JSON list of C-alpha atoms in Angstrom, two decimals:
[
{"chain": "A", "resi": 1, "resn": "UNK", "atom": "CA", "xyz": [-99.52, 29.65, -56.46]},
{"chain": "A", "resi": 2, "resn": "UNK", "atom": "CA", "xyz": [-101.60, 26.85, -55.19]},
{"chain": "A", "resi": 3, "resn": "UNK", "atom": "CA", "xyz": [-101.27, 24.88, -58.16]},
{"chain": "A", "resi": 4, "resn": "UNK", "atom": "CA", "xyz": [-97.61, 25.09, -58.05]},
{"chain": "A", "resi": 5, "resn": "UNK", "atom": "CA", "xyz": [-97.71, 24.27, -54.40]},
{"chain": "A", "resi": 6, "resn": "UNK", "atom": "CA", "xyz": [-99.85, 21.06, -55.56]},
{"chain": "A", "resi": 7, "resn": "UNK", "atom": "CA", "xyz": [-97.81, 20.22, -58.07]},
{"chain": "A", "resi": 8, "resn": "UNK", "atom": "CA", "xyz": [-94.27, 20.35, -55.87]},
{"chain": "A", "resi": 9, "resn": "UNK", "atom": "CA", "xyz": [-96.14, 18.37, -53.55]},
{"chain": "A", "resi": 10, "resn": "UNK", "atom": "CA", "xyz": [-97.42, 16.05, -55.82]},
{"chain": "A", "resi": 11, "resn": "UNK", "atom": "CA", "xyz": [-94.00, 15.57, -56.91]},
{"chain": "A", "resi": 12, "resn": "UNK", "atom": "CA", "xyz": [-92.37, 14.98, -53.90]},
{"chain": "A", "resi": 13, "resn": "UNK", "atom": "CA", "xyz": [-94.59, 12.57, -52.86]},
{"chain": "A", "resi": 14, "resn": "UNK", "atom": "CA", "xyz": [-94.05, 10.22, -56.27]},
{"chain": "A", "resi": 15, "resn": "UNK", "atom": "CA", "xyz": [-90.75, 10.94, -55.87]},
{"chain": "A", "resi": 16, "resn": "UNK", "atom": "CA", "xyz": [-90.93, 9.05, -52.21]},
{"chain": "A", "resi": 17, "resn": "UNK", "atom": "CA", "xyz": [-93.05, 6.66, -53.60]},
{"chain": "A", "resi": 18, "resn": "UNK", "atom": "CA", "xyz": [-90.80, 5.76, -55.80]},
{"chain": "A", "resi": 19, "resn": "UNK", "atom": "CA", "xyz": [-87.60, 5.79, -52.94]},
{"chain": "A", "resi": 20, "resn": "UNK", "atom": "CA", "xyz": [-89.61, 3.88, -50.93]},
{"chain": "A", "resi": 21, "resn": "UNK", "atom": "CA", "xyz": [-90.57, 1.43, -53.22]},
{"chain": "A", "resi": 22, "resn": "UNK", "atom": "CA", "xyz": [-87.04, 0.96, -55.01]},
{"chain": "A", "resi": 23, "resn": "UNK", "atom": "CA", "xyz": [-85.93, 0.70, -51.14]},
{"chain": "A", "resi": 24, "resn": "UNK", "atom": "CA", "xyz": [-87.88, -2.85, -50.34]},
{"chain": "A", "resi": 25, "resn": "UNK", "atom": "CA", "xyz": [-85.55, -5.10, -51.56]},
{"chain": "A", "resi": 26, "resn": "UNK", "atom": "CA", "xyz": [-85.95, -8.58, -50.90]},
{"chain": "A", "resi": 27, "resn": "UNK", "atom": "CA", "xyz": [-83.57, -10.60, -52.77]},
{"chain": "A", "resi": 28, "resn": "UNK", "atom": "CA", "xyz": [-80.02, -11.07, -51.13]},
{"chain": "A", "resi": 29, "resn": "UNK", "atom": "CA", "xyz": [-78.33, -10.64, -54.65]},
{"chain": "A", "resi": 30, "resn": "UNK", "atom": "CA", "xyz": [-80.06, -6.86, -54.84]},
{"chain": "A", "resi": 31, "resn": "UNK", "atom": "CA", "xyz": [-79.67, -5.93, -51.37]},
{"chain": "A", "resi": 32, "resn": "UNK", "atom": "CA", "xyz": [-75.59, -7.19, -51.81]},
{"chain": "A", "resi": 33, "resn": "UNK", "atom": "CA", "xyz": [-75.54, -5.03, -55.25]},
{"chain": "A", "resi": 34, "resn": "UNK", "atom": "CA", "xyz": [-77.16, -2.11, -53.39]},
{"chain": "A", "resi": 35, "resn": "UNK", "atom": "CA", "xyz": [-75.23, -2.25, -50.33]},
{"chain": "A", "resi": 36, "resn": "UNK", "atom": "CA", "xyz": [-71.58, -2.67, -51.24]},
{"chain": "A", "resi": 37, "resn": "UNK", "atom": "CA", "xyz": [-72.28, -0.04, -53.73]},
{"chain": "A", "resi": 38, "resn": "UNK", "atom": "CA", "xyz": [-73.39, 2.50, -51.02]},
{"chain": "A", "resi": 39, "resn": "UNK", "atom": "CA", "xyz": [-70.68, 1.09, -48.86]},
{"chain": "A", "resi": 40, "resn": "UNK", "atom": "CA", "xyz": [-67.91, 1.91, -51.16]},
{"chain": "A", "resi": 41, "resn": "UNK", "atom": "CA", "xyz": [-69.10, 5.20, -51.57]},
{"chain": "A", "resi": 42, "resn": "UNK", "atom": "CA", "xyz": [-69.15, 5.61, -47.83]},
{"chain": "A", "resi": 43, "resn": "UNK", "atom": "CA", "xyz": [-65.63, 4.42, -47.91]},
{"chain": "A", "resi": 44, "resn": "UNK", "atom": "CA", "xyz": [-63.87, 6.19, -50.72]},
{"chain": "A", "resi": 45, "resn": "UNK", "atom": "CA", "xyz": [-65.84, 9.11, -49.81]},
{"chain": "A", "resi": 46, "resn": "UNK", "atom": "CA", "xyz": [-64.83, 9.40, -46.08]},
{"chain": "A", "resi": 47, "resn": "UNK", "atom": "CA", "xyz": [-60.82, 8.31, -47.29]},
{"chain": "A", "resi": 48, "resn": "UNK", "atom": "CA", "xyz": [-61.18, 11.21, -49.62]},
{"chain": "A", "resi": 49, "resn": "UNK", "atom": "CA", "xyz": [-62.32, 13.81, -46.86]},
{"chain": "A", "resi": 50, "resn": "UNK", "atom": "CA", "xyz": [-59.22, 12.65, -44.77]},
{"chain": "A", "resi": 51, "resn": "UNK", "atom": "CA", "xyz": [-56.74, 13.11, -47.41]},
{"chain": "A", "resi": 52, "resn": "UNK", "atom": "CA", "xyz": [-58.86, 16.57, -48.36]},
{"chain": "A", "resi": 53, "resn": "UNK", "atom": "CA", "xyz": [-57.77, 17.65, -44.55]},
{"chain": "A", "resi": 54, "resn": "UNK", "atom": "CA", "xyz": [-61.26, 18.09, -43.11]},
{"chain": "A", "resi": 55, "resn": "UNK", "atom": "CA", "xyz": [-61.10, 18.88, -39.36]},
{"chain": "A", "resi": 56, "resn": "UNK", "atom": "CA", "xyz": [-62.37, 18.05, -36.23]},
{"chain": "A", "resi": 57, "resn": "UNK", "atom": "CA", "xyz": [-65.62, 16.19, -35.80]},
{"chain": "A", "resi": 58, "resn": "UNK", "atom": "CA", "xyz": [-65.79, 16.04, -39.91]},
{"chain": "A", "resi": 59, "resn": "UNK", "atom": "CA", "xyz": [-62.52, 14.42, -39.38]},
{"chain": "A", "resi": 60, "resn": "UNK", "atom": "CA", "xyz": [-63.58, 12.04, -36.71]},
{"chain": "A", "resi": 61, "resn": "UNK", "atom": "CA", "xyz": [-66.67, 11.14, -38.57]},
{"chain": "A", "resi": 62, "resn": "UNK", "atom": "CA", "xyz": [-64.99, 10.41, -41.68]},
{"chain": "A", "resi": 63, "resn": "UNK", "atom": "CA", "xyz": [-62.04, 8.11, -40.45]},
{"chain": "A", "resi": 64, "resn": "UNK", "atom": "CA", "xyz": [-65.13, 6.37, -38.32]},
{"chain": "A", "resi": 65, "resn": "UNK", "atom": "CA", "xyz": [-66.87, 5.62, -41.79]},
{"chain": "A", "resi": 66, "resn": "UNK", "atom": "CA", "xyz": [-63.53, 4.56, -42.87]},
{"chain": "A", "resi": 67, "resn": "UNK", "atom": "CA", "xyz": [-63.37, 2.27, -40.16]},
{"chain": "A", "resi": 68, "resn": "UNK", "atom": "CA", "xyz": [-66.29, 0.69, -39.72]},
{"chain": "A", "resi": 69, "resn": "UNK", "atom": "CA", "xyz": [-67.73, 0.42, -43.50]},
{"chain": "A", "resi": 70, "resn": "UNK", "atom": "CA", "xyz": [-64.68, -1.33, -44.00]},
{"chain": "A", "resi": 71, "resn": "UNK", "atom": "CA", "xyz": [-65.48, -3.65, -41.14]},
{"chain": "A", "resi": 72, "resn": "UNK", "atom": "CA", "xyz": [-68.86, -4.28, -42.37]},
{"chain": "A", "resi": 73, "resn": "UNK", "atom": "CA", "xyz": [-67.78, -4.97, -45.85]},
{"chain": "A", "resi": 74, "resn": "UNK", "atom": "CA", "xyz": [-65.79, -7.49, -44.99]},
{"chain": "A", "resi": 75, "resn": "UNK", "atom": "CA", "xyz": [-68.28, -8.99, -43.07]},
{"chain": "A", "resi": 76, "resn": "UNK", "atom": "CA", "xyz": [-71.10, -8.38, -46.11]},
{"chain": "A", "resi": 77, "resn": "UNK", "atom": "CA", "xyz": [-68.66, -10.32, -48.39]},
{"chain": "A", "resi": 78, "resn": "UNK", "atom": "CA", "xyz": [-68.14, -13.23, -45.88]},
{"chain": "A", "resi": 79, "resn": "UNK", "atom": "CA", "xyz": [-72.44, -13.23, -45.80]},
{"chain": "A", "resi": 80, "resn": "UNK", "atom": "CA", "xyz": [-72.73, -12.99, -49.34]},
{"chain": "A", "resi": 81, "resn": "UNK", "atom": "CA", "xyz": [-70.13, -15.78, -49.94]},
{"chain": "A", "resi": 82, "resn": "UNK", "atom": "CA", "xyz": [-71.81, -17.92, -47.77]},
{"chain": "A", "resi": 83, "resn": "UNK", "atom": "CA", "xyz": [-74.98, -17.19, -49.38]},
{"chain": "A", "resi": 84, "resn": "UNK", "atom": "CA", "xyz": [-73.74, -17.71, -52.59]},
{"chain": "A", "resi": 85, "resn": "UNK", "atom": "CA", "xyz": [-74.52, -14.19, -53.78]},
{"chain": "A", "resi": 86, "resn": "UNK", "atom": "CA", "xyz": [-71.40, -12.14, -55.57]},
{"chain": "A", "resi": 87, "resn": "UNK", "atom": "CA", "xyz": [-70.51, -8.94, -54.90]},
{"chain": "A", "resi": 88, "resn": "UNK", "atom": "CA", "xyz": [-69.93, -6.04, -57.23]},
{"chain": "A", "resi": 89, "resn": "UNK", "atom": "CA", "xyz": [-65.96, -4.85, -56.58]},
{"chain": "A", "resi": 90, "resn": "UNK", "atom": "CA", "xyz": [-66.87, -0.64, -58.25]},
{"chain": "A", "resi": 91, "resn": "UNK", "atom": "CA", "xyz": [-69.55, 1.55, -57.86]},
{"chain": "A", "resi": 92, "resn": "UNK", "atom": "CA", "xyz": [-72.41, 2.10, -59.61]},
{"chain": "A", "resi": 93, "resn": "UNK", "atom": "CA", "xyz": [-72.15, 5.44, -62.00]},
{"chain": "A", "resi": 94, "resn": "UNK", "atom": "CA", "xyz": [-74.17, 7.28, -59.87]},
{"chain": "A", "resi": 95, "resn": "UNK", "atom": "CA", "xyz": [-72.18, 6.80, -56.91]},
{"chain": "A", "resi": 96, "resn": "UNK", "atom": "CA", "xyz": [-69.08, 7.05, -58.85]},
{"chain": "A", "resi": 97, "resn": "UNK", "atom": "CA", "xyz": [-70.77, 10.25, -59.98]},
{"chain": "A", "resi": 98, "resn": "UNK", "atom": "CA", "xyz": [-71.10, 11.82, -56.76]},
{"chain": "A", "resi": 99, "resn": "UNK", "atom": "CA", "xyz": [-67.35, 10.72, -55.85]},
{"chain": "A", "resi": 100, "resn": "UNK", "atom": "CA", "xyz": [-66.21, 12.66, -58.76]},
{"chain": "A", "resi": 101, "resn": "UNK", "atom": "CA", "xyz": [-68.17, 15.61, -57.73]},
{"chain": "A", "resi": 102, "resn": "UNK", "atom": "CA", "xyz": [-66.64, 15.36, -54.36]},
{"chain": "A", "resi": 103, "resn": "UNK", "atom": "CA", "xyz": [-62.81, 15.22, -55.49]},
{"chain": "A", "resi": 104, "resn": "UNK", "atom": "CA", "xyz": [-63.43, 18.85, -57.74]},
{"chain": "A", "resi": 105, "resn": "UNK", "atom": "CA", "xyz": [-64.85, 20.45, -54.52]},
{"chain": "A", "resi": 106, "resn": "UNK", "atom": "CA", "xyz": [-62.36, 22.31, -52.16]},
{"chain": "A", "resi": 107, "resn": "UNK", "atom": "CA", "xyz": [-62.24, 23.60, -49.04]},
{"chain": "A", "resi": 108, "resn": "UNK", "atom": "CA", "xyz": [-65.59, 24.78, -46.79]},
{"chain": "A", "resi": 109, "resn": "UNK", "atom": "CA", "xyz": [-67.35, 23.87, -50.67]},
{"chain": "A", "resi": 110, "resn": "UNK", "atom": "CA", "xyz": [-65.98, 19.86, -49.82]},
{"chain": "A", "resi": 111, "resn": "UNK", "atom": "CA", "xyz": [-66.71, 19.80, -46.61]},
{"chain": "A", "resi": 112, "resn": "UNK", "atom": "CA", "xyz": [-70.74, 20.67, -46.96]},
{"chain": "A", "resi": 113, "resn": "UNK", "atom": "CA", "xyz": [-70.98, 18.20, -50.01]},
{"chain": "A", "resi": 114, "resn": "UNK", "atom": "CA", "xyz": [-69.34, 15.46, -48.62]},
{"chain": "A", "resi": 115, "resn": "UNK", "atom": "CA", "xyz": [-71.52, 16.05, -44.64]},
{"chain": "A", "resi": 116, "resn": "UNK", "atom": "CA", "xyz": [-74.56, 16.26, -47.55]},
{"chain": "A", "resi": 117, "resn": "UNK", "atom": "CA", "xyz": [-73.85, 13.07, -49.41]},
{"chain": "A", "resi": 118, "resn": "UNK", "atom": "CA", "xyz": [-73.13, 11.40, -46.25]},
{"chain": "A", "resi": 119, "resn": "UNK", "atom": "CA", "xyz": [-76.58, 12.21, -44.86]},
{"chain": "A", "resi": 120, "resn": "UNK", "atom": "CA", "xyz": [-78.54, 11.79, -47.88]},
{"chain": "A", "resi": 121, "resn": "UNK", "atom": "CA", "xyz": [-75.82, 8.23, -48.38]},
{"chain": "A", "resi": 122, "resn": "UNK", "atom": "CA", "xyz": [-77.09, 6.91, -44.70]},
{"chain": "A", "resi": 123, "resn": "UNK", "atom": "CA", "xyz": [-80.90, 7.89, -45.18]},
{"chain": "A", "resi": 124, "resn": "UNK", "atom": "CA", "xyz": [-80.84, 5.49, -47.85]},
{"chain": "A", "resi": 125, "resn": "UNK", "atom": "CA", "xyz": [-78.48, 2.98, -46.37]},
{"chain": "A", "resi": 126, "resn": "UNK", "atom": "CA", "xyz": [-80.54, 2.76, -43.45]},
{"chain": "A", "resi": 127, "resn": "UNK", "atom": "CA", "xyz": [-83.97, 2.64, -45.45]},
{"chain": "A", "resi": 128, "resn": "UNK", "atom": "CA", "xyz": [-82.06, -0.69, -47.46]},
{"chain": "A", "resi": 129, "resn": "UNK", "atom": "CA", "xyz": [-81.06, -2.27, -44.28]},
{"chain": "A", "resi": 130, "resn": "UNK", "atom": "CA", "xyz": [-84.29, -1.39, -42.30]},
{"chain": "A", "resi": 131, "resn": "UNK", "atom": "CA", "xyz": [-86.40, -2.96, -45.51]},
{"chain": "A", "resi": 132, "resn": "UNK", "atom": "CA", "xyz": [-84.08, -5.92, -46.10]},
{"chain": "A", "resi": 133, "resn": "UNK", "atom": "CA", "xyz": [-83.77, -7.06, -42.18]},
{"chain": "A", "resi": 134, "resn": "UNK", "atom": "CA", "xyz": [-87.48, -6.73, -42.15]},
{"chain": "A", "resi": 135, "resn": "UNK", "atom": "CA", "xyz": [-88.59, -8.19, -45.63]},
{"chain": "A", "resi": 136, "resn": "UNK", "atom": "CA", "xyz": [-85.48, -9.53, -46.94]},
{"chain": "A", "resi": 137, "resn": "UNK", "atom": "CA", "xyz": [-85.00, -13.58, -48.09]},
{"chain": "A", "resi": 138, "resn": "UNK", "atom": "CA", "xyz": [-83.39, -15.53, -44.69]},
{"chain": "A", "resi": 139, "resn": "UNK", "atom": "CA", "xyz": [-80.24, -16.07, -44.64]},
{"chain": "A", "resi": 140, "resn": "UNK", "atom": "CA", "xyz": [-76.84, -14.73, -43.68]},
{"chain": "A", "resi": 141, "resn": "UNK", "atom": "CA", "xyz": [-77.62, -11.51, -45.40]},
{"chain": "A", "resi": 142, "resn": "UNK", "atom": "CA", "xyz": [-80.46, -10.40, -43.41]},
{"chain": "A", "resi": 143, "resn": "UNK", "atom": "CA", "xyz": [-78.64, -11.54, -40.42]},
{"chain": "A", "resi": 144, "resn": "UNK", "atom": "CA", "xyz": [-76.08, -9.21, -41.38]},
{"chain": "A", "resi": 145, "resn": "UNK", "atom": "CA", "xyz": [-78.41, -6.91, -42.17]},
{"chain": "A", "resi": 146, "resn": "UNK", "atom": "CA", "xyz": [-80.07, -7.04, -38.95]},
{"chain": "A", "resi": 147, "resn": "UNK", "atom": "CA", "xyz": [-76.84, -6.71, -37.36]},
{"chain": "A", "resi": 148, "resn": "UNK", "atom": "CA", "xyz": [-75.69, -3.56, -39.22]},
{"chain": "A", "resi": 149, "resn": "UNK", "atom": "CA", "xyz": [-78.67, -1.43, -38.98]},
{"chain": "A", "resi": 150, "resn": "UNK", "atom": "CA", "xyz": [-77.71, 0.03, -35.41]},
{"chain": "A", "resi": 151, "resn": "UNK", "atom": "CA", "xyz": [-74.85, 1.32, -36.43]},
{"chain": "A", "resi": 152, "resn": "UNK", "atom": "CA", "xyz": [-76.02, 2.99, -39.35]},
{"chain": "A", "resi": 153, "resn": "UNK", "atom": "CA", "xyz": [-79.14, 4.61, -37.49]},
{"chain": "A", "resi": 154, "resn": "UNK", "atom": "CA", "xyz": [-75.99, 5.70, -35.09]},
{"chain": "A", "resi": 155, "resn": "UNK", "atom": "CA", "xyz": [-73.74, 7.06, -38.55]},
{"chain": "A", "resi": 156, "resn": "UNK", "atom": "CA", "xyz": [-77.46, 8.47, -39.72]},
{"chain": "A", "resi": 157, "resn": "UNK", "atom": "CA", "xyz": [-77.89, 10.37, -36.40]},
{"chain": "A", "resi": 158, "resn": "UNK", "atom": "CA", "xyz": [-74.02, 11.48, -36.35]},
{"chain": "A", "resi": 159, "resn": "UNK", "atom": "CA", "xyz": [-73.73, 13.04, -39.22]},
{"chain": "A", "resi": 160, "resn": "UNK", "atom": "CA", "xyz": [-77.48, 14.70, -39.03]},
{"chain": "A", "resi": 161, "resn": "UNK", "atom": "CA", "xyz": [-76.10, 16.22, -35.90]},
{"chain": "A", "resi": 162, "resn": "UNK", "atom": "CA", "xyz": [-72.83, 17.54, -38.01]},
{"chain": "A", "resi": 163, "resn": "UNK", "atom": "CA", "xyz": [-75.09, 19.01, -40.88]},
{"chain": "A", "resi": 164, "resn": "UNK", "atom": "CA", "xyz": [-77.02, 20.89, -38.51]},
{"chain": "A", "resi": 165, "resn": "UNK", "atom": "CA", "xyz": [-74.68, 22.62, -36.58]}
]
């Protein structure tokens, strides 16, 4: 039992390790990657929750993340521009993954995984923007990152409060 219990947390410590260290980014061109990835998941995600029919403060939540992700990806892509830095235009395969899983789930089934993926999506959003505004190359990117992280610590703390009711 205790070496099992050593192991597990053994594991989930490299496993944070590893998070942690794959979340200090410091070059614009990987933080723009990372971020318009995670933003388009936040987006298609959220659109996909509306047109799913989730209700009430789901619902609110969701067309927020519709909202403002698409606000602040607009305003990424003007930062990135000016940076000189290009911006992917699809997600990643895992994201697209977890999309994918999302549009086969129905019901009370969709509604948990998509208030999961959007707190485990704004943990690590907010870890990228946190490391980037602290450690990240100056420019208009880390400005914008500095700008953004507030309102993802406020989407982080939203949709924490969702899951746990």
């Amino acid at each position: 039992m205790i070496r099992t219990l050593t192991t597990a947390t053994a594991a989930a410590f490299l496993a944070t390790a590893a998070f942690a260290q794959e979340a200090a980014v410091t070059d614009p061109a990987a933080f723009a990657e990372k971020a318009a990835v995670s933003n388009m998941f936040e987006i298609q995600s959220s659109q996909l929750a509306l047109e799913k029919g989730v209700e009430g403060e789901v619902a609110d939540f969701a067309q927020r993340m519709v909202d403002d992700h698409t606000a602040a990806g607009d305003r990424m892509k003007a930062a990135a521009q000016s940076a000189g830095v290009e911006v992917p235009t699809a997600m990643d395969e895992e994201h697209q993954s977890k999309l994918d899983s999302l549009q086969s789930a129905e019901g009370a089934d969709f509604t948990t995984a998509y208030v999961d993926a959007q707190v485990q999506g704004h943990e690590k959003a907010v870890e990228l923007f946190d490391s980037f505004a602290k450690a990240g190359e100056e420019g208009p990117l880390k400005s914008f990152a500095t700008e953004t992280l507030p309102v993802l610590k406020e989407h982080e703390q939203e949709i924490k409060s969702i899951a746990s009711q």
